[in-house]
PDB file of N, CA and C in Angstrom:
ATOM      1  N   UNK A 170     -50.650  -3.143  57.796  1.00  0.00           N
ATOM      2  CA  UNK A 170     -52.115  -2.931  58.070  1.00  0.00           C
ATOM      3  C   UNK A 170     -52.664  -4.210  57.312  1.00  0.00           C
ATOM      4  N   UNK A 171     -53.574  -4.794  58.133  1.00  0.00           N
ATOM      5  CA  UNK A 171     -54.282  -6.106  58.091  1.00  0.00           C
ATOM      6  C   UNK A 171     -55.738  -5.756  57.441  1.00  0.00           C
ATOM      7  N   UNK A 172     -56.102  -6.361  56.375  1.00  0.00           N
ATOM      8  CA  UNK A 172     -57.546  -6.531  55.840  1.00  0.00           C
ATOM      9  C   UNK A 172     -57.993  -7.837  56.387  1.00  0.00           C
ATOM     10  N   UNK A 173     -59.180  -7.542  56.938  1.00  0.00           N
ATOM     11  CA  UNK A 173     -60.045  -9.006  57.010  1.00  0.00           C
ATOM     12  C   UNK A 173     -60.020 -10.019  56.147  1.00  0.00           C
ATOM     13  N   UNK A 174     -59.556 -11.110  56.282  1.00  0.00           N
ATOM     14  CA  UNK A 174     -59.263 -12.382  55.342  1.00  0.00           C
ATOM     15  C   UNK A 174     -60.810 -12.605  54.653  1.00  0.00           C
ATOM     16  N   UNK A 175     -61.656 -12.288  55.260  1.00  0.00           N
ATOM     17  CA  UNK A 175     -63.234 -12.491  54.732  1.00  0.00           C
ATOM     18  C   UNK A 175     -63.499 -11.302  53.763  1.00  0.00           C
ATOM     19  N   UNK A 176     -62.890 -10.166  54.139  1.00  0.00           N
ATOM     20  CA  UNK A 176     -63.265  -9.283  53.017  1.00  0.00           C
ATOM     21  C   UNK A 176     -62.340  -9.491  51.619  1.00  0.00           C
ATOM     22  N   UNK A 177     -61.175  -9.869  51.804  1.00  0.00           N
ATOM     23  CA  UNK A 177     -60.364 -10.047  50.685  1.00  0.00           C
ATOM     24  C   UNK A 177     -60.691 -11.133  50.099  1.00  0.00           C
ATOM     25  N   UNK A 178     -61.331 -12.352  50.458  1.00  0.00           N
ATOM     26  CA  UNK A 178     -61.969 -13.315  49.831  1.00  0.00           C
ATOM     27  C   UNK A 178     -63.163 -13.009  49.077  1.00  0.00           C
ATOM     28  N   UNK A 179     -63.780 -12.027  49.389  1.00  0.00           N
ATOM     29  CA  UNK A 179     -65.068 -11.716  48.739  1.00  0.00           C
ATOM     30  C   UNK A 179     -64.834 -10.594  47.704  1.00  0.00           C
ATOM     31  N   UNK A 180     -63.842  -9.823  47.760  1.00  0.00           N
ATOM     32  CA  UNK A 180     -63.624  -8.751  46.670  1.00  0.00           C
ATOM     33  C   UNK A 180     -63.228  -9.260  45.322  1.00  0.00           C
ATOM     34  N   UNK A 181     -63.704  -8.703  44.238  1.00  0.00           N
ATOM     35  CA  UNK A 181     -63.293  -8.937  43.029  1.00  0.00           C
ATOM     36  C   UNK A 181     -62.812  -7.721  42.339  1.00  0.00           C
ATOM     37  N   UNK A 182     -62.106  -7.765  41.334  1.00  0.00           N
ATOM     38  CA  UNK A 182     -61.798  -6.636  40.457  1.00  0.00           C
ATOM     39  C   UNK A 182     -62.896  -5.913  39.864  1.00  0.00           C
ATOM     40  N   UNK A 183     -63.089  -4.570  40.096  1.00  0.00           N
ATOM     41  CA  UNK A 183     -64.324  -4.092  39.516  1.00  0.00           C
ATOM     42  C   UNK A 183     -64.271  -3.844  37.890  1.00  0.00           C
ATOM     43  N   UNK A 184     -63.256  -4.199  37.227  1.00  0.00           N
ATOM     44  CA  UNK A 184     -63.159  -4.101  35.981  1.00  0.00           C
ATOM     45  C   UNK A 184     -63.535  -5.526  35.107  1.00  0.00           C
ATOM     46  N   UNK A 185     -62.883  -6.471  35.615  1.00  0.00           N
ATOM     47  CA  UNK A 185     -63.070  -7.900  35.105  1.00  0.00           C
ATOM     48  C   UNK A 185     -63.931  -8.837  35.885  1.00  0.00           C
ATOM     49  N   UNK A 186     -64.022  -8.570  36.994  1.00  0.00           N
ATOM     50  CA  UNK A 186     -64.884  -9.402  38.217  1.00  0.00           C
ATOM     51  C   UNK A 186     -63.982 -10.843  38.491  1.00  0.00           C
ATOM     52  N   UNK A 187     -62.702 -10.536  38.285  1.00  0.00           N
ATOM     53  CA  UNK A 187     -61.738 -11.681  38.426  1.00  0.00           C
ATOM     54  C   UNK A 187     -61.016 -11.429  39.864  1.00  0.00           C
ATOM     55  N   UNK A 188     -60.336 -12.597  40.406  1.00  0.00           N
ATOM     56  CA  UNK A 188     -59.610 -12.629  41.837  1.00  0.00           C
ATOM     57  C   UNK A 188     -58.531 -11.593  41.651  1.00  0.00           C
ATOM     58  N   UNK A 189     -58.536 -10.988  42.967  1.00  0.00           N
ATOM     59  CA  UNK A 189     -57.476 -10.118  43.226  1.00  0.00           C
ATOM     60  C   UNK A 189     -56.724 -10.683  44.333  1.00  0.00           C
ATOM     61  N   UNK A 190     -55.411 -10.139  44.469  1.00  0.00           N
ATOM     62  CA  UNK A 190     -54.471 -10.658  45.439  1.00  0.00           C
ATOM     63  C   UNK A 190     -54.085  -9.265  46.411  1.00  0.00           C
ATOM     64  N   UNK A 191     -54.072  -9.880  47.770  1.00  0.00           N
ATOM     65  CA  UNK A 191     -53.792  -8.719  48.616  1.00  0.00           C
ATOM     66  C   UNK A 191     -52.371  -8.528  48.883  1.00  0.00           C
ATOM     67  N   UNK A 192     -51.665  -7.359  48.874  1.00  0.00           N
ATOM     68  CA  UNK A 192     -50.317  -7.319  48.800  1.00  0.00           C
ATOM     69  C   UNK A 192     -50.176  -6.354  50.282  1.00  0.00           C
ATOM     70  N   UNK A 193     -49.996  -6.907  51.386  1.00  0.00           N
ATOM     71  CA  UNK A 193     -50.111  -6.229  52.798  1.00  0.00           C
ATOM     72  C   UNK A 193     -48.890  -5.424  52.798  1.00  0.00           C
ATOM     73  N   UNK A 194     -47.617  -5.776  52.194  1.00  0.00           N
ATOM     74  CA  UNK A 194     -46.655  -4.915  52.403  1.00  0.00           C
ATOM     75  C   UNK A 194     -46.884  -3.494  51.676  1.00  0.00           C
ATOM     76  N   UNK A 195     -47.367  -3.479  50.524  1.00  0.00           N
ATOM     77  CA  UNK A 195     -47.759  -2.062  49.912  1.00  0.00           C
ATOM     78  C   UNK A 195     -49.045  -1.570  50.036  1.00  0.00           C
ATOM     79  N   UNK A 196     -49.870  -2.379  50.841  1.00  0.00           N
ATOM     80  CA  UNK A 196     -51.354  -2.070  51.063  1.00  0.00           C
ATOM     81  C   UNK A 196     -52.105  -1.754  49.637  1.00  0.00           C
ATOM     82  N   UNK A 197     -51.938  -2.768  48.875  1.00  0.00           N
ATOM     83  CA  UNK A 197     -52.591  -2.782  47.436  1.00  0.00           C
ATOM     84  C   UNK A 197     -53.268  -4.361  47.305  1.00  0.00           C
ATOM     85  N   UNK A 198     -54.470  -3.885  46.599  1.00  0.00           N
ATOM     86  CA  UNK A 198     -55.459  -4.972  46.140  1.00  0.00           C
ATOM     87  C   UNK A 198     -55.118  -4.969  44.615  1.00  0.00           C
ATOM     88  N   UNK A 199     -54.568  -6.116  44.243  1.00  0.00           N
ATOM     89  CA  UNK A 199     -53.940  -6.231  42.901  1.00  0.00           C
ATOM     90  C   UNK A 199     -54.839  -7.149  41.993  1.00  0.00           C
ATOM     91  N   UNK A 200     -55.160  -6.828  40.490  1.00  0.00           N
ATOM     92  CA  UNK A 200     -55.727  -7.760  39.657  1.00  0.00           C
ATOM     93  C   UNK A 200     -54.650  -7.958  38.694  1.00  0.00           C
ATOM     94  N   UNK A 201     -53.951  -8.979  38.794  1.00  0.00           N
ATOM     95  CA  UNK A 201     -53.069  -9.518  37.663  1.00  0.00           C
ATOM     96  C   UNK A 201     -53.559  -9.585  36.253  1.00  0.00           C
ATOM     97  N   UNK A 202     -54.896  -9.771  36.010  1.00  0.00           N
ATOM     98  CA  UNK A 202     -55.292  -9.882  34.698  1.00  0.00           C
ATOM     99  C   UNK A 202     -55.581  -8.505  34.183  1.00  0.00           C
ATOM    100  N   UNK A 203     -55.960  -7.627  34.738  1.00  0.00           N
ATOM    101  CA  UNK A 203     -56.187  -6.171  34.156  1.00  0.00           C
ATOM    102  C   UNK A 203     -54.757  -5.431  34.527  1.00  0.00           C
ATOM    103  N   UNK A 204     -53.959  -5.810  35.365  1.00  0.00           N
ATOM    104  CA  UNK A 204     -52.652  -5.363  35.477  1.00  0.00           C
ATOM    105  C   UNK A 204     -53.035  -3.758  36.299  1.00  0.00           C
ATOM    106  N   UNK A 205     -53.731  -3.924  37.338  1.00  0.00           N
ATOM    107  CA  UNK A 205     -54.216  -2.850  38.115  1.00  0.00           C
ATOM    108  C   UNK A 205     -54.087  -3.104  39.644  1.00  0.00           C
ATOM    109  N   UNK A 206     -53.484  -1.979  40.231  1.00  0.00           N
ATOM    110  CA  UNK A 206     -53.312  -2.155  41.677  1.00  0.00           C
ATOM    111  C   UNK A 206     -54.096  -1.012  42.482  1.00  0.00           C
ATOM    112  N   UNK A 207     -55.068  -1.509  43.212  1.00  0.00           N
ATOM    113  CA  UNK A 207     -55.935  -0.499  44.012  1.00  0.00           C
ATOM    114  C   UNK A 207     -55.323  -0.319  45.406  1.00  0.00           C
ATOM    115  N   UNK A 208     -55.140   0.979  45.683  1.00  0.00           N
ATOM    116  CA  UNK A 208     -54.692   1.372  47.022  1.00  0.00           C
ATOM    117  C   UNK A 208     -55.680   1.240  48.171  1.00  0.00           C
ATOM    118  N   UNK A 209     -55.323   0.725  49.253  1.00  0.00           N
ATOM    119  CA  UNK A 209     -56.092   0.520  50.493  1.00  0.00           C
ATOM    120  C   UNK A 209     -55.561   1.600  51.701  1.00  0.00           C
ATOM    121  N   UNK A 210     -56.302   2.524  52.047  1.00  0.00           N
ATOM    122  CA  UNK A 210     -55.838   3.550  53.016  1.00  0.00           C
ATOM    123  C   UNK A 210     -56.821   3.483  54.246  1.00  0.00           C
ATOM    124  N   UNK A 211     -56.463   3.374  55.364  1.00  0.00           N
ATOM    125  CA  UNK A 211     -57.038   3.287  56.516  1.00  0.00           C
ATOM    126  C   UNK A 211     -58.101   2.036  56.452  1.00  0.00           C
ATOM    127  N   UNK A 212     -57.541   0.862  55.903  1.00  0.00           N
ATOM    128  CA  UNK A 212     -58.430  -0.427  55.655  1.00  0.00           C
ATOM    129  C   UNK A 212     -59.621  -0.221  54.752  1.00  0.00           C
ATOM    130  N   UNK A 213     -59.556   0.762  53.983  1.00  0.00           N
ATOM    131  CA  UNK A 213     -60.818   1.155  52.992  1.00  0.00           C
ATOM    132  C   UNK A 213     -60.036   0.941  51.714  1.00  0.00           C
ATOM    133  N   UNK A 214     -60.503   0.029  50.788  1.00  0.00           N
ATOM    134  CA  UNK A 214     -59.929  -0.335  49.353  1.00  0.00           C
ATOM    135  C   UNK A 214     -60.554   0.956  48.561  1.00  0.00           C
ATOM    136  N   UNK A 215     -59.714   1.441  47.638  1.00  0.00           N
ATOM    137  CA  UNK A 215     -60.148   2.355  46.712  1.00  0.00           C
ATOM    138  C   UNK A 215     -60.476   1.540  45.397  1.00  0.00           C
ATOM    139  N   UNK A 216     -61.403   0.955  45.009  1.00  0.00           N
ATOM    140  CA  UNK A 216     -61.695   0.302  43.892  1.00  0.00           C
ATOM    141  C   UNK A 216     -62.117   0.885  42.728  1.00  0.00           C
ATOM    142  N   UNK A 217     -61.882   2.073  42.629  1.00  0.00           N
ATOM    143  CA  UNK A 217     -62.312   3.015  41.440  1.00  0.00           C
ATOM    144  C   UNK A 217     -61.161   2.854  40.430  1.00  0.00           C
ATOM    145  N   UNK A 218     -61.489   2.212  39.173  1.00  0.00           N
ATOM    146  CA  UNK A 218     -60.422   1.936  38.210  1.00  0.00           C
ATOM    147  C   UNK A 218     -59.496   3.150  37.690  1.00  0.00           C
ATOM    148  N   UNK A 219     -60.249   4.173  37.650  1.00  0.00           N
ATOM    149  CA  UNK A 219     -59.532   5.269  37.091  1.00  0.00           C
ATOM    150  C   UNK A 219     -58.263   5.776  38.029  1.00  0.00           C
ATOM    151  N   UNK A 220     -58.443   5.319  39.201  1.00  0.00           N
ATOM    152  CA  UNK A 220     -57.618   5.789  40.301  1.00  0.00           C
ATOM    153  C   UNK A 220     -56.492   4.785  40.580  1.00  0.00           C
ATOM    154  N   UNK A 221     -56.519   3.684  40.013  1.00  0.00           N
ATOM    155  CA  UNK A 221     -55.768   2.517  40.129  1.00  0.00           C
ATOM    156  C   UNK A 221     -54.258   2.837  39.587  1.00  0.00           C
ATOM    157  N   UNK A 222     -53.263   2.250  40.066  1.00  0.00           N
ATOM    158  CA  UNK A 222     -52.115   2.043  39.509  1.00  0.00           C
ATOM    159  C   UNK A 222     -51.777   0.983  38.531  1.00  0.00           C
ATOM    160  N   UNK A 223     -51.445   1.456  37.426  1.00  0.00           N
ATOM    161  CA  UNK A 223     -51.239   0.498  36.347  1.00  0.00           C
ATOM    162  C   UNK A 223     -49.865  -0.433  36.486  1.00  0.00           C
ATOM    163  N   UNK A 224     -49.790  -1.655  36.267  1.00  0.00           N
ATOM    164  CA  UNK A 224     -48.536  -2.402  36.564  1.00  0.00           C
ATOM    165  C   UNK A 224     -48.028  -2.830  35.447  1.00  0.00           C
ATOM    166  N   UNK A 225     -46.665  -3.209  35.379  1.00  0.00           N
ATOM    167  CA  UNK A 225     -45.923  -3.427  34.148  1.00  0.00           C
ATOM    168  C   UNK A 225     -46.452  -5.010  34.018  1.00  0.00           C
ATOM    169  N   UNK A 226     -46.101  -5.655  32.944  1.00  0.00           N
ATOM    170  CA  UNK A 226     -46.414  -6.968  32.629  1.00  0.00           C
ATOM    171  C   UNK A 226     -45.501  -7.962  33.568  1.00  0.00           C
ATOM    172  N   UNK A 227     -44.263  -7.687  33.984  1.00  0.00           N
ATOM    173  CA  UNK A 227     -43.589  -8.292  34.897  1.00  0.00           C
ATOM    174  C   UNK A 227     -44.140  -8.234  36.265  1.00  0.00           C
ATOM    175  N   UNK A 228     -44.542  -7.141  36.853  1.00  0.00           N
ATOM    176  CA  UNK A 228     -45.421  -6.843  38.188  1.00  0.00           C
ATOM    177  C   UNK A 228     -46.637  -7.821  38.143  1.00  0.00           C
ATOM    178  N   UNK A 229     -47.487  -7.757  37.267  1.00  0.00           N
ATOM    179  CA  UNK A 229     -48.539  -8.414  37.106  1.00  0.00           C
ATOM    180  C   UNK A 229     -48.302 -10.019  36.875  1.00  0.00           C
ATOM    181  N   UNK A 230     -47.368 -10.369  36.301  1.00  0.00           N
ATOM    182  CA  UNK A 230     -46.974 -11.864  36.045  1.00  0.00           C
ATOM    183  C   UNK A 230     -46.660 -12.407  37.762  1.00  0.00           C
ATOM    184  N   UNK A 231     -46.064 -11.532  38.481  1.00  0.00           N
ATOM    185  CA  UNK A 231     -45.605 -11.881  39.762  1.00  0.00           C
ATOM    186  C   UNK A 231     -46.809 -11.967  40.571  1.00  0.00           C
ATOM    187  N   UNK A 232     -47.696 -11.096  40.548  1.00  0.00           N
ATOM    188  CA  UNK A 232     -48.872 -11.242  41.268  1.00  0.00           C
ATOM    189  C   UNK A 232     -49.772 -12.545  40.735  1.00  0.00           C
ATOM    190  N   UNK A 233     -49.675 -12.718  39.520  1.00  0.00           N
ATOM    191  CA  UNK A 233     -50.458 -13.900  39.107  1.00  0.00           C
ATOM    192  C   UNK A 233     -49.872 -15.165  39.595  1.00  0.00           C
ATOM    193  N   UNK A 234     -48.706 -15.297  39.784  1.00  0.00           N
ATOM    194  CA  UNK A 234     -47.973 -16.372  40.530  1.00  0.00           C
ATOM    195  C   UNK A 234     -48.538 -16.471  41.927  1.00  0.00           C
ATOM    196  N   UNK A 235     -48.625 -15.420  42.810  1.00  0.00           N
ATOM    197  CA  UNK A 235     -49.167 -15.344  44.050  1.00  0.00           C
ATOM    198  C   UNK A 235     -50.489 -15.969  44.145  1.00  0.00           C
ATOM    199  N   UNK A 236     -51.362 -15.395  43.275  1.00  0.00           N
ATOM    200  CA  UNK A 236     -52.739 -15.990  43.053  1.00  0.00           C
ATOM    201  C   UNK A 236     -52.878 -17.586  42.931  1.00  0.00           C
ATOM    202  N   UNK A 237     -51.770 -17.885  42.117  1.00  0.00           N
ATOM    203  CA  UNK A 237     -51.883 -19.586  41.577  1.00  0.00           C
ATOM    204  C   UNK A 237     -51.491 -20.273  43.090  1.00  0.00           C
ATOM    205  N   UNK A 238     -50.560 -19.704  43.771  1.00  0.00           N
ATOM    206  CA  UNK A 238     -50.065 -20.229  44.964  1.00  0.00           C
ATOM    207  C   UNK A 238     -51.168 -20.065  46.024  1.00  0.00           C
ATOM    208  N   UNK A 239     -52.011 -19.203  46.252  1.00  0.00           N
ATOM    209  CA  UNK A 239     -52.988 -19.134  47.143  1.00  0.00           C
ATOM    210  C   UNK A 239     -54.287 -20.027  46.699  1.00  0.00           C
ATOM    211  N   UNK A 240     -54.432 -20.143  45.444  1.00  0.00           N
ATOM    212  CA  UNK A 240     -55.437 -21.119  44.879  1.00  0.00           C
ATOM    213  C   UNK A 240     -55.243 -22.465  44.801  1.00  0.00           C
ATOM    214  N   UNK A 241     -53.692 -22.630  45.019  1.00  0.00           N
ATOM    215  CA  UNK A 241     -53.506 -24.189  45.062  1.00  0.00           C
ATOM    216  C   UNK A 241     -53.407 -24.712  43.502  1.00  0.00           C
ATOM    217  N   UNK A 242     -53.016 -23.909  42.509  1.00  0.00           N
ATOM    218  CA  UNK A 242     -52.908 -24.344  41.186  1.00  0.00           C
ATOM    219  C   UNK A 242     -51.611 -24.721  41.043  1.00  0.00           C
TER     220      UNK A 242
END
């Protein structure tokens, strides 16, 4: 499933307002800082923090690396 790149560029984490990473393979929008993964169904992101999947430290670190690569850091 593909989300519009303009949409993913404007979305931020609802908890910390930080940048998120789009994981197309798993249909998740991920905030590495908060260690939360928000599910996307039928191209609609569920950005409700209480319904997000909690990530392990290792998973969050992997997504943080992806975010660094995308941002050119």
